CSV table of C-alpha atoms in Angstrom, one decimal:
chain,number,residue,atom,x,y,z
M,1,MET,CA,14.8,-65.6,6.0
M,2,ASN,CA,17.0,-64.5,8.9
M,3,LYS,CA,19.1,-61.4,8.9
M,4,LEU,CA,22.1,-60.5,10.9
M,5,PRO,CA,21.9,-57.2,13.1
M,6,LEU,CA,22.6,-53.6,11.0
M,7,GLN,CA,25.3,-53.2,13.4
M,8,THR,CA,27.0,-56.6,12.8
M,9,ARG,CA,26.7,-55.8,9.2
M,10,VAL,CA,28.3,-52.9,9.3
M,11,GLN,CA,31.2,-54.2,11.9
M,12,ILE,CA,31.9,-57.1,9.3
M,13,LEU,CA,32.3,-54.7,6.4
M,14,SER,CA,34.2,-52.4,8.0
M,15,MET,CA,36.7,-54.7,8.7
M,16,LEU,CA,37.1,-56.3,5.3
M,17,CYS,CA,37.8,-53.0,4.2
M,18,GLU,CA,40.3,-52.3,6.8
M,19,GLY,CA,42.6,-55.2,6.3
M,20,SER,CA,41.1,-57.6,8.5
M,21,SER,CA,40.8,-61.7,7.4
M,22,MET,CA,37.6,-63.3,6.9
M,23,ARG,CA,38.2,-65.7,9.4
M,24,SER,CA,39.4,-63.2,12.0
M,25,ILE,CA,36.2,-61.3,11.4
M,26,SER,CA,34.5,-64.9,12.1
M,27,ARG,CA,36.1,-64.9,15.1
M,28,VAL,CA,35.5,-61.6,16.3
M,29,THR,CA,32.0,-61.2,15.3
M,30,GLY,CA,31.1,-64.3,16.8
M,31,VAL,CA,29.3,-65.6,13.3
M,32,SER,CA,30.1,-67.9,10.9
M,33,ILE,CA,32.5,-67.9,8.4
M,34,ASN,CA,30.0,-69.0,5.4
M,35,THR,CA,27.9,-65.8,6.7
M,36,VAL,CA,30.9,-63.6,6.6
M,37,SER,CA,31.5,-65.2,3.0
M,38,LYS,CA,28.2,-64.9,1.8
M,39,LEU,CA,27.6,-61.0,3.2
M,40,LEU,CA,30.8,-60.1,1.0
M,41,VAL,CA,29.2,-61.9,-2.2
M,42,ASP,CA,26.3,-59.9,-1.6
M,43,ALA,CA,28.3,-56.4,-0.8
M,44,GLY,CA,30.3,-57.0,-4.0
M,45,ASN,CA,27.5,-57.6,-6.2
M,46,ALA,CA,25.5,-54.6,-4.8
M,47,CYS,CA,29.1,-52.3,-4.8
M,48,ALA,CA,29.4,-53.3,-8.7
M,49,ALA,CA,26.5,-52.1,-9.6
M,50,PHE,CA,26.4,-49.1,-7.7
M,51,HIS,CA,30.1,-48.0,-9.0
M,52,ASP,CA,28.7,-48.8,-12.6
M,53,ALA,CA,26.0,-46.6,-12.4
M,54,THR,CA,27.2,-43.6,-10.0
M,55,VAL,CA,30.8,-43.0,-11.5
M,56,ARG,CA,29.4,-41.6,-14.7
M,57,ASN,CA,30.6,-38.5,-16.5
M,58,VAL,CA,33.7,-37.5,-14.0
M,59,PRO,CA,35.1,-34.5,-14.8
M,60,SER,CA,39.0,-35.0,-14.6
M,61,LYS,CA,42.0,-33.2,-15.8
M,62,ALA,CA,44.5,-36.0,-15.3
M,63,VAL,CA,44.0,-39.5,-15.0
M,64,GLN,CA,47.0,-42.0,-13.8
M,65,CYS,CA,47.0,-45.8,-14.5
M,66,ASP,CA,48.6,-48.6,-12.8
M,67,GLU,CA,48.6,-52.4,-12.8
M,68,ILE,CA,48.8,-54.4,-9.5
M,69,TRP,CA,49.3,-58.4,-8.9
M,70,SER,CA,48.0,-60.5,-6.6
M,71,PHE,CA,46.9,-64.4,-7.1
M,72,SER,CA,43.8,-66.5,-6.1
M,73,TYR,CA,43.9,-69.9,-4.4
M,74,ALA,CA,47.6,-70.2,-5.5
M,75,LYS,CA,50.4,-68.5,-7.5
M,76,GLN,CA,50.4,-69.1,-11.1
M,77,LYS,CA,54.0,-71.0,-10.7
M,78,ASN,CA,52.1,-73.0,-8.2
M,79,VAL,CA,48.9,-73.6,-9.5
M,80,LYS,CA,50.1,-77.3,-11.1
M,81,PHE,CA,51.0,-78.4,-7.9
M,82,ALA,CA,47.8,-77.5,-6.2
M,83,LYS,CA,45.2,-79.7,-5.2
M,84,ALA,CA,41.6,-79.5,-7.2
M,85,ALA,CA,42.7,-75.9,-8.4
M,86,PRO,CA,39.7,-73.8,-10.1
M,87,GLU,CA,40.2,-72.8,-13.7
M,88,ALA,CA,40.9,-69.0,-12.6
M,89,ALA,CA,43.4,-70.2,-10.2
M,90,GLY,CA,47.1,-68.1,-10.3
M,91,ASP,CA,48.1,-64.7,-10.8
M,92,VAL,CA,45.5,-62.2,-11.0
M,93,TRP,CA,45.8,-58.3,-11.9
M,94,THR,CA,43.8,-55.5,-10.9
M,95,TRP,CA,44.5,-52.4,-13.5
M,96,THR,CA,43.0,-48.7,-11.7
M,97,ALA,CA,42.7,-45.6,-12.9
M,98,ILE,CA,42.9,-42.7,-10.3
M,99,ASP,CA,41.8,-38.9,-11.0
M,100,ALA,CA,45.1,-37.0,-9.9
M,101,ASP,CA,43.1,-34.3,-8.2
M,102,SER,CA,40.2,-35.8,-6.2
M,103,LYS,CA,41.9,-39.2,-5.8
M,104,LEU,CA,38.6,-40.8,-7.2
M,105,ILE,CA,39.4,-44.4,-8.5
M,106,VAL,CA,37.4,-44.0,-12.0
M,107,SER,CA,37.6,-47.5,-13.1
M,108,TRP,CA,39.0,-50.5,-12.4
M,109,HIS,CA,39.0,-53.9,-14.1
M,110,VAL,CA,40.7,-57.6,-13.2
M,111,GLY,CA,42.1,-60.2,-15.0
M,112,ASP,CA,45.5,-61.1,-16.6
M,113,ARG,CA,48.0,-58.5,-17.5
M,114,SER,CA,47.7,-58.8,-21.2
M,115,ALA,CA,46.4,-56.4,-23.7
M,116,ASP,CA,43.1,-57.5,-24.4
M,117,THR,CA,42.6,-56.9,-20.8
M,118,GLY,CA,44.2,-53.8,-21.1
M,119,SER,CA,41.7,-53.0,-23.9
M,120,ALA,CA,38.7,-53.8,-21.6
M,121,PHE,CA,39.8,-51.6,-19.0
M,122,MET,CA,40.3,-48.7,-21.2
M,123,PHE,CA,37.1,-48.9,-23.0
M,124,ASP,CA,35.3,-49.0,-19.4
M,125,LEU,CA,37.8,-46.0,-18.6
M,126,LYS,CA,37.0,-43.8,-21.1
M,127,ALA,CA,32.9,-44.5,-21.2
M,128,ARG,CA,33.4,-43.1,-17.5
M,129,LEU,CA,35.2,-39.7,-18.5
M,130,ALA,CA,33.4,-36.6,-19.3
M,131,ASN,CA,35.9,-34.6,-21.4
M,132,ARG,CA,39.4,-34.9,-22.6
M,133,VAL,CA,42.4,-35.7,-20.1
M,134,GLN,CA,45.7,-36.1,-19.5
M,135,LEU,CA,46.7,-39.7,-19.5
M,136,THR,CA,49.5,-41.3,-17.8
M,137,THR,CA,50.7,-45.1,-17.8
M,138,ASP,CA,53.9,-46.8,-16.4
M,139,GLY,CA,55.8,-48.5,-19.3
M,140,HIS,CA,53.6,-51.8,-19.7
M,141,LYS,CA,53.5,-52.2,-23.6
M,142,ALA,CA,49.6,-53.5,-23.5
M,143,TYR,CA,48.9,-49.7,-22.6
M,144,LEU,CA,49.8,-48.9,-26.6
M,145,LYS,CA,47.7,-51.4,-27.9
M,146,ALA,CA,44.7,-50.4,-25.6
M,147,VAL,CA,44.4,-46.9,-25.6
M,148,LEU,CA,44.3,-47.2,-29.9
M,149,GLU,CA,41.8,-50.1,-29.8
M,150,ALA,CA,39.7,-48.0,-27.1
M,151,GLY,CA,39.9,-45.0,-29.4
M,152,PHE,CA,41.3,-43.1,-26.1
M,153,ASP,CA,41.0,-39.3,-27.1
M,154,ALA,CA,43.4,-38.2,-24.5
M,155,ASP,CA,46.7,-36.7,-24.4
M,156,TYR,CA,48.8,-39.6,-23.8
M,157,ALA,CA,52.7,-40.2,-22.2
M,158,MET,CA,54.2,-43.1,-20.5
M,159,LEU,CA,56.2,-42.8,-17.5
M,160,ASN,CA,59.2,-45.4,-17.9
M,161,LYS,CA,61.0,-46.1,-15.0
M,162,ILE,CA,65.2,-46.7,-15.0
M,163,PHE,CA,66.1,-49.2,-12.0
M,164,ALA,CA,69.4,-49.8,-10.7
M,165,THR,CA,71.1,-53.3,-12.0
M,166,ASP,CA,72.4,-54.2,-8.4
M,167,TYR,CA,72.6,-57.9,-7.6
M,168,ALA,CA,69.2,-59.6,-6.4
M,169,GLY,CA,70.0,-62.0,-4.0
M,170,ALA,CA,68.2,-65.0,-3.3
M,171,GLY,CA,66.7,-64.1,-0.1
M,172,ARG,CA,66.0,-60.3,-1.7
M,173,TYR,CA,62.0,-59.6,-1.7
M,174,SER,CA,62.2,-55.6,-2.9
M,175,PRO,CA,62.6,-54.5,-6.0
M,176,PRO,CA,65.5,-53.2,-7.3
M,177,LYS,CA,65.9,-48.9,-6.8
M,178,CYS,CA,64.9,-46.6,-9.1
M,179,ILE,CA,67.2,-44.1,-10.1
M,180,GLY,CA,65.5,-42.3,-12.6
M,181,ALA,CA,62.3,-42.1,-15.3
M,182,ILE,CA,61.9,-41.0,-19.0
M,183,LYS,CA,58.8,-39.3,-19.6
M,184,ASN,CA,57.7,-40.2,-23.6
M,185,PRO,CA,54.9,-38.2,-25.2
M,186,ILE,CA,53.0,-40.9,-27.2
M,187,MET,CA,50.1,-39.1,-28.0
M,188,GLY,CA,48.5,-35.4,-28.2
M,189,ASN,CA,50.0,-32.8,-26.5
M,190,PRO,CA,50.8,-34.6,-22.8
M,191,ASP,CA,52.0,-31.3,-20.6
M,192,PRO,CA,55.2,-32.7,-18.7
M,193,ALA,CA,54.6,-31.5,-15.5
M,194,LEU,CA,51.5,-34.0,-15.5
M,195,VAL,CA,53.3,-37.2,-16.6
M,196,ASN,CA,53.2,-38.8,-13.1
M,197,THR,CA,51.8,-42.1,-11.9
M,198,SER,CA,52.7,-41.4,-8.1
M,199,PHE,CA,49.1,-41.7,-7.3
M,200,ALA,CA,48.5,-44.3,-8.5
M,201,GLU,CA,51.2,-46.2,-7.4
M,202,ARG,CA,50.4,-45.0,-3.8
M,203,GLN,CA,47.1,-45.9,-4.1
M,204,ASN,CA,48.8,-49.6,-4.9
M,205,LEU,CA,50.0,-49.4,-1.1
M,206,THR,CA,46.9,-48.0,0.0
M,207,MET,CA,45.1,-51.5,-1.5
M,208,ARG,CA,47.1,-53.8,-0.3
M,209,MET,CA,46.9,-52.0,3.4
M,210,SER,CA,43.3,-52.2,3.1
M,211,MET,CA,42.7,-55.9,1.5
M,212,ARG,CA,43.8,-58.7,3.2
M,213,GLN,CA,43.8,-60.7,-0.1
M,214,PHE,CA,46.7,-58.3,-1.4
M,215,THR,CA,48.9,-59.2,1.8
M,216,ARG,CA,51.9,-60.4,0.8
M,217,LEU,CA,53.6,-63.6,2.8
M,218,THR,CA,50.1,-64.5,4.2
M,219,ASN,CA,47.5,-67.2,3.3
M,220,ALA,CA,44.9,-65.1,3.8
M,221,LEU,CA,44.5,-65.1,-0.2
M,222,SER,CA,41.1,-65.3,-1.9
M,223,LYS,CA,40.3,-69.3,-2.7
M,224,LYS,CA,38.0,-67.7,-5.5
M,225,PHE,CA,38.5,-65.5,-8.1
M,226,GLU,CA,34.9,-64.0,-8.1
M,227,ASN,CA,35.5,-63.5,-4.0
M,228,HIS,CA,38.9,-61.5,-5.3
M,229,CYS,CA,36.4,-59.4,-7.5
M,230,HIS,CA,33.7,-59.2,-4.6
M,231,ALA,CA,36.5,-57.7,-2.5
M,232,LEU,CA,37.7,-55.1,-4.8
M,233,ALA,CA,34.3,-53.8,-5.5
M,234,LEU,CA,33.0,-53.2,-1.9
M,235,TYR,CA,36.9,-51.6,-1.3
M,236,PHE,CA,36.6,-49.3,-4.3
M,237,VAL,CA,33.2,-48.0,-3.6
M,238,PHE,CA,34.0,-47.6,0.5
M,239,TYR,CA,37.4,-46.1,-0.9
M,240,ASN,CA,35.3,-43.5,-3.3
M,241,PHE,CA,32.2,-42.8,-1.1
M,242,CYS,CA,32.5,-43.1,2.5
M,243,ARG,CA,36.7,-42.8,3.3
M,244,VAL,CA,37.7,-39.2,3.9
M,245,HIS,CA,41.1,-38.2,2.2
M,246,LYS,CA,42.7,-36.3,4.3
M,247,THR,CA,44.3,-33.7,1.7
M,248,LEU,CA,40.8,-33.4,0.5
M,249,GLY,CA,38.7,-33.2,3.5
M,250,ALA,CA,36.0,-35.4,1.9
M,251,THR,CA,35.8,-38.5,0.2
M,252,PRO,CA,36.9,-38.5,-3.5
M,253,ALA,CA,33.2,-38.8,-4.8
M,254,MET,CA,32.6,-35.8,-3.3
M,255,ALA,CA,35.5,-33.8,-4.7
M,256,SER,CA,34.7,-34.9,-8.1
M,257,GLY,CA,31.2,-34.1,-7.5
M,258,LEU,CA,29.3,-37.3,-8.2
M,259,VAL,CA,27.6,-36.9,-4.5
M,260,ASP,CA,27.6,-34.3,-2.0
M,261,ARG,CA,27.6,-36.2,1.2
M,262,VAL,CA,30.0,-38.6,3.1
M,263,MET,CA,28.0,-42.2,2.8
M,264,LYS,CA,28.5,-44.3,5.9
M,265,MET,CA,29.1,-47.9,5.9
M,266,ALA,CA,24.8,-48.4,6.9
M,267,ASP,CA,24.7,-47.3,3.7
M,268,LEU,CA,26.3,-49.8,1.9
M,269,VAL,CA,23.9,-52.2,3.8
M,270,GLU,CA,21.1,-50.6,2.2
M,271,LEU,CA,22.5,-51.0,-0.9
M,272,ILE,CA,22.9,-54.9,-0.1
M,273,ASP,CA,19.0,-55.0,1.2
M,274,ALA,CA,17.8,-52.9,-2.2
M,275,ALA,CA,19.4,-55.5,-4.2
M,276,ASN,CA,18.4,-58.6,-2.1
M,277,PRO,CA,14.9,-57.9,-1.5
M,278,ALA,CA,13.7,-60.5,1.5
M,279,PRO,CA,10.9,-62.7,0.1
M,280,ALA,CA,7.5,-62.1,0.7
M,281,VAL,CA,5.9,-63.3,4.1
M,282,ARG,CA,3.3,-66.5,3.5
M,283,GLY,CA,1.0,-67.4,5.9
M,284,PRO,CA,1.1,-70.3,8.0
M,285,TYR,CA,1.9,-73.5,6.7
M,286,LYS,CA,-0.6,-76.0,5.9
M,287,LYS,CA,0.2,-79.7,6.4
M,288,ARG,CA,-2.0,-81.6,3.6
M,289,VAL,CA,-3.7,-84.5,4.9
M,290,ALA,CA,-3.7,-88.3,2.9
M,291,GLY,CA,-6.4,-88.0,0.1
M,292,GLU,CA,-7.7,-84.4,0.8
M,293,ASN,CA,-8.8,-82.8,-2.4
M,294,SER,CA,-6.0,-80.2,-3.7
M,295,ASN,CA,-8.9,-78.2,-5.8
């Protein structure tokens, strides 16, 4: 099976993590859109497995959680009007948990915004931490049930923001102005100084800037739910292990002690190749002559 040169695959994966659409990548690199899509799928599978195996026993003091909205194929309100919409079409929520000190994305989960999805997210987050932490979420009520169901042993607080009640006109797109916040201790003894979701919210902006699937008011969204998840898996490994954080001078994974070096995109290509080994090379094909004994 033919493979793209290493340099081309590195370029494609880098562009996927820097906000380029798949068709623009196809045009710039001179490869087919199907090839770009296939590489994204392979990268997503390899990166998801790498994150699952590597991001374990994370030492942390404070973890912030948030959810970010996007959609697959069509917005939820338009799915009923869409032609041949797949089963997973509609709104997609990505739940993320970030370590406040190292900026490491400890856990992420994709689904709806229900308490069941929140519970799955909290179970995964709990399994990746090495110690008791202070946990902060926004005021989304699903977190209350999720934290309890997961048996999360943490000092937990909610940050409920207060928004101005100014009139939102027909053409308004931005949310209302935040005029205050209330820190509500829920469980344990949370430190008020650590009750914060700013890092998680800033990470939402980084995701929107880094993945074309999250860019608003465009048609570069994922047409398949699976591809949306593959893009996220690639991005989170790139963010955690390859991208040096300016305030840290290292990658989040290095700051957390998970690795001791900055990984390169070529390392991710090696992960893909290891997960998809090339088939064994067979000898030259011999055409069987009619009537030839097969024994």
